[in-house]
Amino acid sequence: MTAHNSKTSIQQQVFNLDFDLKAETFIAGLLETNVAVDINLTDYFKRRFSNDISKIAENSEENGILEIHLSRRSFYNIFPERLFHTQNSTTALVHQMVDDYKNRKLEEEQVRKFFKPLEVEFFLHRVAIEQAENQSIQSLGTNELSELLSEFWNIDTHIPKEMAAKILKTMPLMYKIAGNLSLLQSILETIIAERVVVTEEFASIEYHIEVHDWQLGVNLATAGCSVTFLPKYIFTITDIKRPETLKDYLPNGKIISFVEFYLEHTLPFEADFEINFTMERAKTDFVLSKTIYEGRLGISATI
């Protein structure tokens, strides 16, 4: 967002979002582009049915300054009213009630002006924290910091540095990603640049049979498959577009190592998972060739 954006365009960008934009994040972006802002904590009682940023307007007295109204609690809302307002008269006369109302609004305006510098200073400290967090996340792209944090989090060495850096950038948001299958699916698709399909079923108990001389009916009996009530998620990387990277999807491959590491840290502890992949149908067709020993059934190909 640049400084020459009009008031209308900024309002459209903010209020057309499908989520509640955090005020610190929005103002941190404006300050980075040298946009002058005037912060007002005036709409606290609208917070239950409005966004964090309740209004954006252009200052009528000073051009180029954006007035940003937030539905945040101010000092006027914290302290008791007796500290700021005089006692109203008990008369039932209409003109007296109107005068009392005007006096209370005037007192409220004066109190808000008195506390505004302190409120803005506290708020700008939170904006500074937001800017520091943004710089920390952006610095995760550097090789030195990525290597240091990769060792700290014990990230598998088979995972490429580019993917490791993307893992580190999502670490501060793990509390939102963990257990959220749709968000987890989107992140995996973004990082590996392939389509991922997630299916859910119940985990089964595997029986490990020792190698021995078995005789059916004597020391061996048929058995079924026991299914538990624990969840099992099957992640299928479908229609891989780059067949030259097929080795990366095999055990200990770069991509499979990344997916396993990420799922181990984001899925619930009691959940099991399985990773599969499929190739595009056009790349899996069997084509006969006239070249000797190439595509010959029984020699270099089987049904």
Short mmCIF file of C-alpha atoms in Angstrom, two decimals:
data_model
loop_
_atom_site.label_atom_id
_atom_site.label_comp_id
_atom_site.label_asym_id
_atom_site.label_seq_id
_atom_site.Cartn_x
_atom_site.Cartn_y
_atom_site.Cartn_z
CA MET A 1 0.00 0.00 0.00
CA THR A 2 1.56 3.26 -1.15
CA ALA A 3 1.23 6.83 0.08
CA HIS A 4 -0.64 8.00 -3.00
CA ASN A 5 -3.52 5.60 -2.46
CA SER A 6 -6.77 7.49 -2.09
CA LYS A 7 -8.97 7.26 0.95
CA THR A 8 -11.56 5.26 -0.99
CA SER A 9 -9.08 2.70 -2.30
CA ILE A 10 -7.59 2.11 1.15
CA GLN A 11 -11.06 1.63 2.63
CA GLN A 12 -11.93 -0.84 -0.11
CA GLN A 13 -8.75 -2.83 0.46
CA VAL A 14 -9.33 -3.05 4.21
CA PHE A 15 -13.09 -3.53 4.48
CA ASN A 16 -13.34 -5.95 1.53
CA LEU A 17 -11.12 -8.47 3.31
CA ASP A 18 -12.84 -11.65 4.47
CA PHE A 19 -11.09 -11.54 7.85
CA ASP A 20 -10.61 -9.07 10.70
CA LEU A 21 -7.36 -7.25 9.92
CA LYS A 22 -5.26 -6.53 12.98
CA ALA A 23 -4.83 -2.77 13.43
CA GLU A 24 -1.15 -3.05 14.37
CA THR A 25 -0.40 -4.92 11.14
CA PHE A 26 -2.27 -2.38 9.00
CA ILE A 27 -0.68 0.70 10.60
CA ALA A 28 2.78 -0.87 10.53
CA GLY A 29 2.40 -1.19 6.75
CA LEU A 30 1.28 2.43 6.44
CA LEU A 31 4.19 3.74 8.51
CA GLU A 32 6.68 1.79 6.38
CA THR A 33 5.40 3.69 3.33
CA ASN A 34 5.55 7.06 5.17
CA VAL A 35 1.79 7.55 5.35
CA ALA A 36 0.78 9.93 8.16
CA VAL A 37 -1.93 8.50 10.40
CA ASP A 38 -4.10 9.81 13.23
CA ILE A 39 -5.14 6.99 15.59
CA ASN A 40 -8.38 7.23 17.56
CA LEU A 41 -9.65 4.67 20.09
CA THR A 42 -13.30 5.67 19.96
CA ASP A 43 -15.49 2.68 19.05
CA TYR A 44 -14.94 0.24 21.90
CA PHE A 45 -18.65 -0.54 22.34
CA LYS A 46 -18.89 -1.56 18.67
CA ARG A 47 -16.24 -4.26 19.01
CA ARG A 48 -18.68 -7.14 19.37
CA PHE A 49 -20.19 -6.52 15.94
CA SER A 50 -17.42 -4.67 14.08
CA ASN A 51 -13.85 -5.22 12.96
CA ASP A 52 -10.75 -4.02 14.76
CA ILE A 53 -10.55 -1.11 12.30
CA SER A 54 -13.98 0.50 12.42
CA LYS A 55 -13.47 3.56 10.20
CA ILE A 56 -10.91 5.14 7.88
CA ALA A 57 -11.36 8.78 6.93
CA GLU A 58 -9.29 11.63 5.59
CA ASN A 59 -8.52 14.45 8.02
CA SER A 60 -10.61 17.46 7.01
CA GLU A 61 -8.17 19.96 8.54
CA GLU A 62 -4.85 18.47 7.43
CA ASN A 63 -4.54 16.94 3.97
CA GLY A 64 -2.64 13.69 3.59
CA ILE A 65 -3.40 12.43 7.11
CA LEU A 66 -5.61 9.38 7.53
CA GLU A 67 -7.87 9.22 10.55
CA ILE A 68 -8.08 5.61 11.67
CA HIS A 69 -10.75 4.77 14.23
CA LEU A 70 -10.29 1.54 16.19
CA SER A 71 -12.76 -0.42 18.26
CA ARG A 72 -10.30 -0.56 21.16
CA ARG A 73 -10.74 0.33 24.81
CA SER A 74 -9.44 3.76 25.76
CA PHE A 75 -8.69 5.27 29.17
CA TYR A 76 -12.09 6.95 29.04
CA ASN A 77 -13.69 3.49 28.94
CA ILE A 78 -11.49 2.10 31.71
CA PHE A 79 -11.92 4.66 34.48
CA PRO A 80 -15.23 5.36 36.29
CA GLU A 81 -17.39 8.12 34.85
CA ARG A 82 -17.35 10.05 38.11
CA LEU A 83 -13.75 11.01 37.46
CA PHE A 84 -14.69 12.90 34.32
CA HIS A 85 -18.33 13.96 34.50
CA THR A 86 -20.22 16.27 36.82
CA GLN A 87 -23.38 15.02 38.47
CA ASN A 88 -26.49 15.50 36.36
CA SER A 89 -29.42 17.50 37.63
CA THR A 90 -32.52 15.61 38.74
CA THR A 91 -34.95 17.90 36.96
CA ALA A 92 -37.26 16.44 34.33
CA LEU A 93 -37.24 19.55 32.16
CA VAL A 94 -36.40 18.79 28.54
CA HIS A 95 -34.09 21.75 27.99
CA GLN A 96 -32.15 20.85 31.17
CA MET A 97 -31.68 17.25 30.00
CA VAL A 98 -30.50 18.50 26.62
CA ASP A 99 -27.98 20.79 28.29
CA ASP A 100 -26.75 17.92 30.49
CA TYR A 101 -26.29 15.73 27.43
CA LYS A 102 -24.31 18.44 25.61
CA ASN A 103 -22.13 19.01 28.68
CA ARG A 104 -21.39 15.27 28.99
CA LYS A 105 -20.42 15.06 25.32
CA LEU A 106 -18.15 18.07 25.73
CA GLU A 107 -16.55 16.56 28.84
CA GLU A 108 -16.08 13.26 27.02
CA GLU A 109 -14.38 15.03 24.10
CA GLN A 110 -12.03 16.88 26.45
CA VAL A 111 -11.13 13.71 28.36
CA ARG A 112 -10.42 11.80 25.14
CA LYS A 113 -8.17 14.63 23.93
CA PHE A 114 -6.35 14.61 27.27
CA PHE A 115 -5.59 10.87 27.17
CA LYS A 116 -5.07 10.56 23.41
CA PRO A 117 -1.26 11.19 23.36
CA LEU A 118 -0.75 8.51 26.00
CA GLU A 119 -3.05 6.04 24.23
CA VAL A 120 -1.31 6.60 20.90
CA GLU A 121 2.10 6.13 22.52
CA PHE A 122 1.07 2.78 24.01
CA PHE A 123 -0.42 1.71 20.70
CA LEU A 124 2.70 2.68 18.73
CA HIS A 125 4.74 0.45 21.04
CA ARG A 126 2.57 -2.47 19.93
CA VAL A 127 3.06 -1.38 16.31
CA ALA A 128 6.84 -1.40 16.89
CA ILE A 129 6.56 -4.98 18.18
CA GLU A 130 4.64 -5.91 15.04
CA GLN A 131 7.34 -4.33 12.85
CA ALA A 132 10.07 -6.21 14.74
CA GLU A 133 8.20 -9.50 14.23
CA ASN A 134 7.84 -8.77 10.51
CA GLN A 135 11.56 -8.09 10.22
CA SER A 136 12.34 -11.32 12.06
CA ILE A 137 10.13 -13.32 9.71
CA GLN A 138 11.64 -11.63 6.65
CA SER A 139 15.16 -12.34 7.89
CA LEU A 140 14.39 -16.07 7.90
CA GLY A 141 15.25 -16.05 4.21
CA THR A 142 18.95 -15.49 4.94
CA ASN A 143 21.12 -18.61 4.80
CA GLU A 144 22.91 -18.00 8.11
CA LEU A 145 19.76 -17.63 10.20
CA SER A 146 18.03 -20.49 8.37
CA GLU A 147 20.93 -22.84 9.13
CA LEU A 148 21.02 -21.76 12.78
CA LEU A 149 17.28 -22.24 13.30
CA SER A 150 17.29 -25.49 11.32
CA GLU A 151 19.81 -26.90 13.77
CA PHE A 152 17.82 -25.53 16.71
CA TRP A 153 14.57 -27.16 15.53
CA ASN A 154 16.44 -30.30 14.41
CA ILE A 155 15.08 -30.10 10.86
CA ASP A 156 15.99 -33.11 8.72
CA THR A 157 19.14 -32.50 6.67
CA HIS A 158 17.50 -34.15 3.64
CA ILE A 159 15.10 -31.20 3.39
CA PRO A 160 16.34 -28.50 0.95
CA LYS A 161 17.30 -25.14 2.45
CA GLU A 162 14.54 -23.38 0.51
CA MET A 163 11.88 -25.62 2.05
CA ALA A 164 13.51 -25.41 5.49
CA ALA A 165 13.29 -21.60 5.30
CA LYS A 166 9.57 -21.85 4.47
CA ILE A 167 9.06 -24.20 7.42
CA LEU A 168 10.70 -21.66 9.72
CA LYS A 169 8.46 -18.89 8.41
CA THR A 170 5.39 -20.88 9.41
CA MET A 171 6.68 -21.66 12.92
CA PRO A 172 5.09 -18.55 14.55
CA LEU A 173 1.73 -19.66 13.11
CA MET A 174 1.90 -23.30 14.20
CA TYR A 175 -0.85 -22.75 16.76
CA LYS A 176 -3.22 -21.95 13.87
CA ILE A 177 -1.92 -24.63 11.49
CA ALA A 178 -1.87 -27.57 13.91
CA GLY A 179 -4.97 -29.71 13.40
CA ASN A 180 -6.38 -27.47 10.64
CA LEU A 181 -6.42 -29.86 7.66
CA SER A 182 -7.55 -27.34 5.05
CA LEU A 183 -4.86 -24.84 6.05
CA LEU A 184 -2.25 -27.60 6.27
CA GLN A 185 -3.21 -28.81 2.79
CA SER A 186 -2.85 -25.30 1.34
CA ILE A 187 0.60 -24.85 2.91
CA LEU A 188 1.85 -28.18 1.58
CA GLU A 189 0.58 -27.38 -1.92
CA THR A 190 2.25 -23.97 -1.82
CA ILE A 191 5.64 -25.28 -0.70
CA ILE A 192 5.95 -28.39 -2.89
CA ALA A 193 4.05 -26.79 -5.84
CA GLU A 194 1.92 -29.90 -6.36
CA ARG A 195 -1.73 -30.76 -5.71
CA VAL A 196 -2.41 -32.55 -2.43
CA VAL A 197 -5.57 -34.50 -1.58
CA VAL A 198 -6.35 -35.36 2.05
CA THR A 199 -8.63 -38.24 3.04
CA GLU A 200 -9.49 -39.45 6.51
CA GLU A 201 -10.12 -42.95 7.83
CA PHE A 202 -9.65 -44.95 11.01
CA ALA A 203 -6.26 -46.41 11.84
CA SER A 204 -5.93 -50.21 11.87
CA ILE A 205 -3.79 -52.44 14.07
CA GLU A 206 -1.01 -54.19 12.19
CA TYR A 207 -0.07 -57.71 13.20
CA HIS A 208 3.58 -58.67 12.84
CA ILE A 209 3.94 -62.39 12.17
CA GLU A 210 7.28 -64.00 12.77
CA VAL A 211 8.84 -66.15 10.07
CA HIS A 212 8.13 -69.73 11.15
CA ASP A 213 6.70 -73.02 9.98
CA TRP A 214 2.97 -72.42 10.11
CA GLN A 215 0.18 -74.93 9.46
CA LEU A 216 -3.34 -73.67 9.01
CA GLY A 217 -5.57 -75.16 11.67
CA VAL A 218 -2.65 -76.42 13.73
CA ASN A 219 -0.66 -73.39 14.83
CA LEU A 220 -2.17 -70.79 12.50
CA ALA A 221 -5.66 -69.33 12.09
CA THR A 222 -7.09 -66.71 9.76
CA ALA A 223 -7.74 -63.30 11.26
CA GLY A 224 -9.34 -60.05 10.28
CA CYS A 225 -8.09 -56.51 10.44
CA SER A 226 -8.79 -54.70 13.69
CA VAL A 227 -9.82 -51.09 13.24
CA THR A 228 -9.39 -48.53 15.99
CA PHE A 229 -11.20 -45.27 16.60
CA LEU A 230 -7.99 -43.26 16.14
CA PRO A 231 -7.85 -41.05 13.04
CA LYS A 232 -5.58 -41.73 10.10
CA TYR A 233 -4.97 -39.12 7.42
CA ILE A 234 -3.86 -40.11 3.93
CA PHE A 235 -2.03 -37.36 2.04
CA THR A 236 -1.88 -38.09 -1.69
CA ILE A 237 0.31 -35.93 -3.91
CA THR A 238 -1.64 -36.32 -7.13
CA ASP A 239 -0.51 -36.02 -10.73
CA ILE A 240 3.10 -35.02 -10.17
CA LYS A 241 3.90 -32.53 -12.93
CA ARG A 242 7.68 -32.99 -12.85
CA PRO A 243 8.59 -36.67 -13.32
CA GLU A 244 12.29 -35.81 -13.09
CA THR A 245 11.76 -35.17 -9.36
CA LEU A 246 10.30 -38.63 -8.76
CA LYS A 247 13.31 -39.67 -6.66
CA ASP A 248 12.47 -36.87 -4.20
CA TYR A 249 9.19 -38.66 -3.39
CA LEU A 250 10.87 -41.96 -2.56
CA PRO A 251 11.97 -42.84 1.02
CA ASN A 252 14.61 -40.39 2.30
CA GLY A 253 13.88 -38.11 -0.66
CA LYS A 254 13.84 -34.34 -0.29
CA ILE A 255 10.11 -33.77 -0.67
CA ILE A 256 8.95 -36.84 1.24
CA SER A 257 11.28 -35.91 4.11
CA PHE A 258 9.78 -32.42 4.20
CA VAL A 259 6.18 -33.67 4.20
CA GLU A 260 6.90 -36.23 6.94
CA PHE A 261 8.63 -33.62 9.13
CA TYR A 262 5.82 -31.11 8.67
CA LEU A 263 3.05 -33.61 9.39
CA GLU A 264 4.81 -34.89 12.51
CA HIS A 265 4.76 -31.35 13.92
CA THR A 266 1.24 -30.32 12.87
CA LEU A 267 -1.01 -33.37 13.18
CA PRO A 268 -2.44 -34.44 16.55
CA PHE A 269 -0.24 -36.80 18.54
CA GLU A 270 -2.79 -39.63 18.45
CA ALA A 271 -3.30 -39.38 14.68
CA ASP A 272 -1.51 -41.56 12.13
CA PHE A 273 -0.72 -40.52 8.58
CA GLU A 274 0.26 -42.03 5.26
CA ILE A 275 1.85 -40.34 2.25
CA ASN A 276 1.19 -41.49 -1.31
CA PHE A 277 1.82 -40.00 -4.73
CA THR A 278 0.58 -40.54 -8.26
CA MET A 279 1.96 -39.59 -11.66
CA GLU A 280 0.08 -37.91 -14.47
CA ARG A 281 -1.67 -40.48 -16.62
CA ALA A 282 0.06 -39.26 -19.80
CA LYS A 283 3.43 -39.96 -18.19
CA THR A 284 2.51 -43.49 -17.02
CA ASP A 285 1.31 -44.95 -20.34
CA PHE A 286 3.27 -47.93 -21.66
CA VAL A 287 4.65 -47.20 -25.13
CA LEU A 288 6.18 -49.90 -27.31
CA SER A 289 9.34 -49.05 -29.20
CA LYS A 290 11.13 -50.48 -32.19
CA THR A 291 14.45 -50.14 -30.43
CA ILE A 292 15.76 -53.55 -29.37
CA TYR A 293 15.29 -54.46 -25.71
CA GLU A 294 13.30 -51.28 -25.11
CA GLY A 295 9.71 -51.79 -24.02
CA ARG A 296 9.81 -55.55 -24.73
CA LEU A 297 7.29 -57.55 -22.72
CA GLY A 298 9.06 -60.10 -20.55
CA ILE A 299 12.46 -58.44 -20.98
CA SER A 300 12.25 -54.80 -19.91
CA ALA A 301 8.54 -54.60 -19.10
CA THR A 302 5.94 -56.68 -17.29
CA ILE A 303 2.17 -56.57 -17.03
#
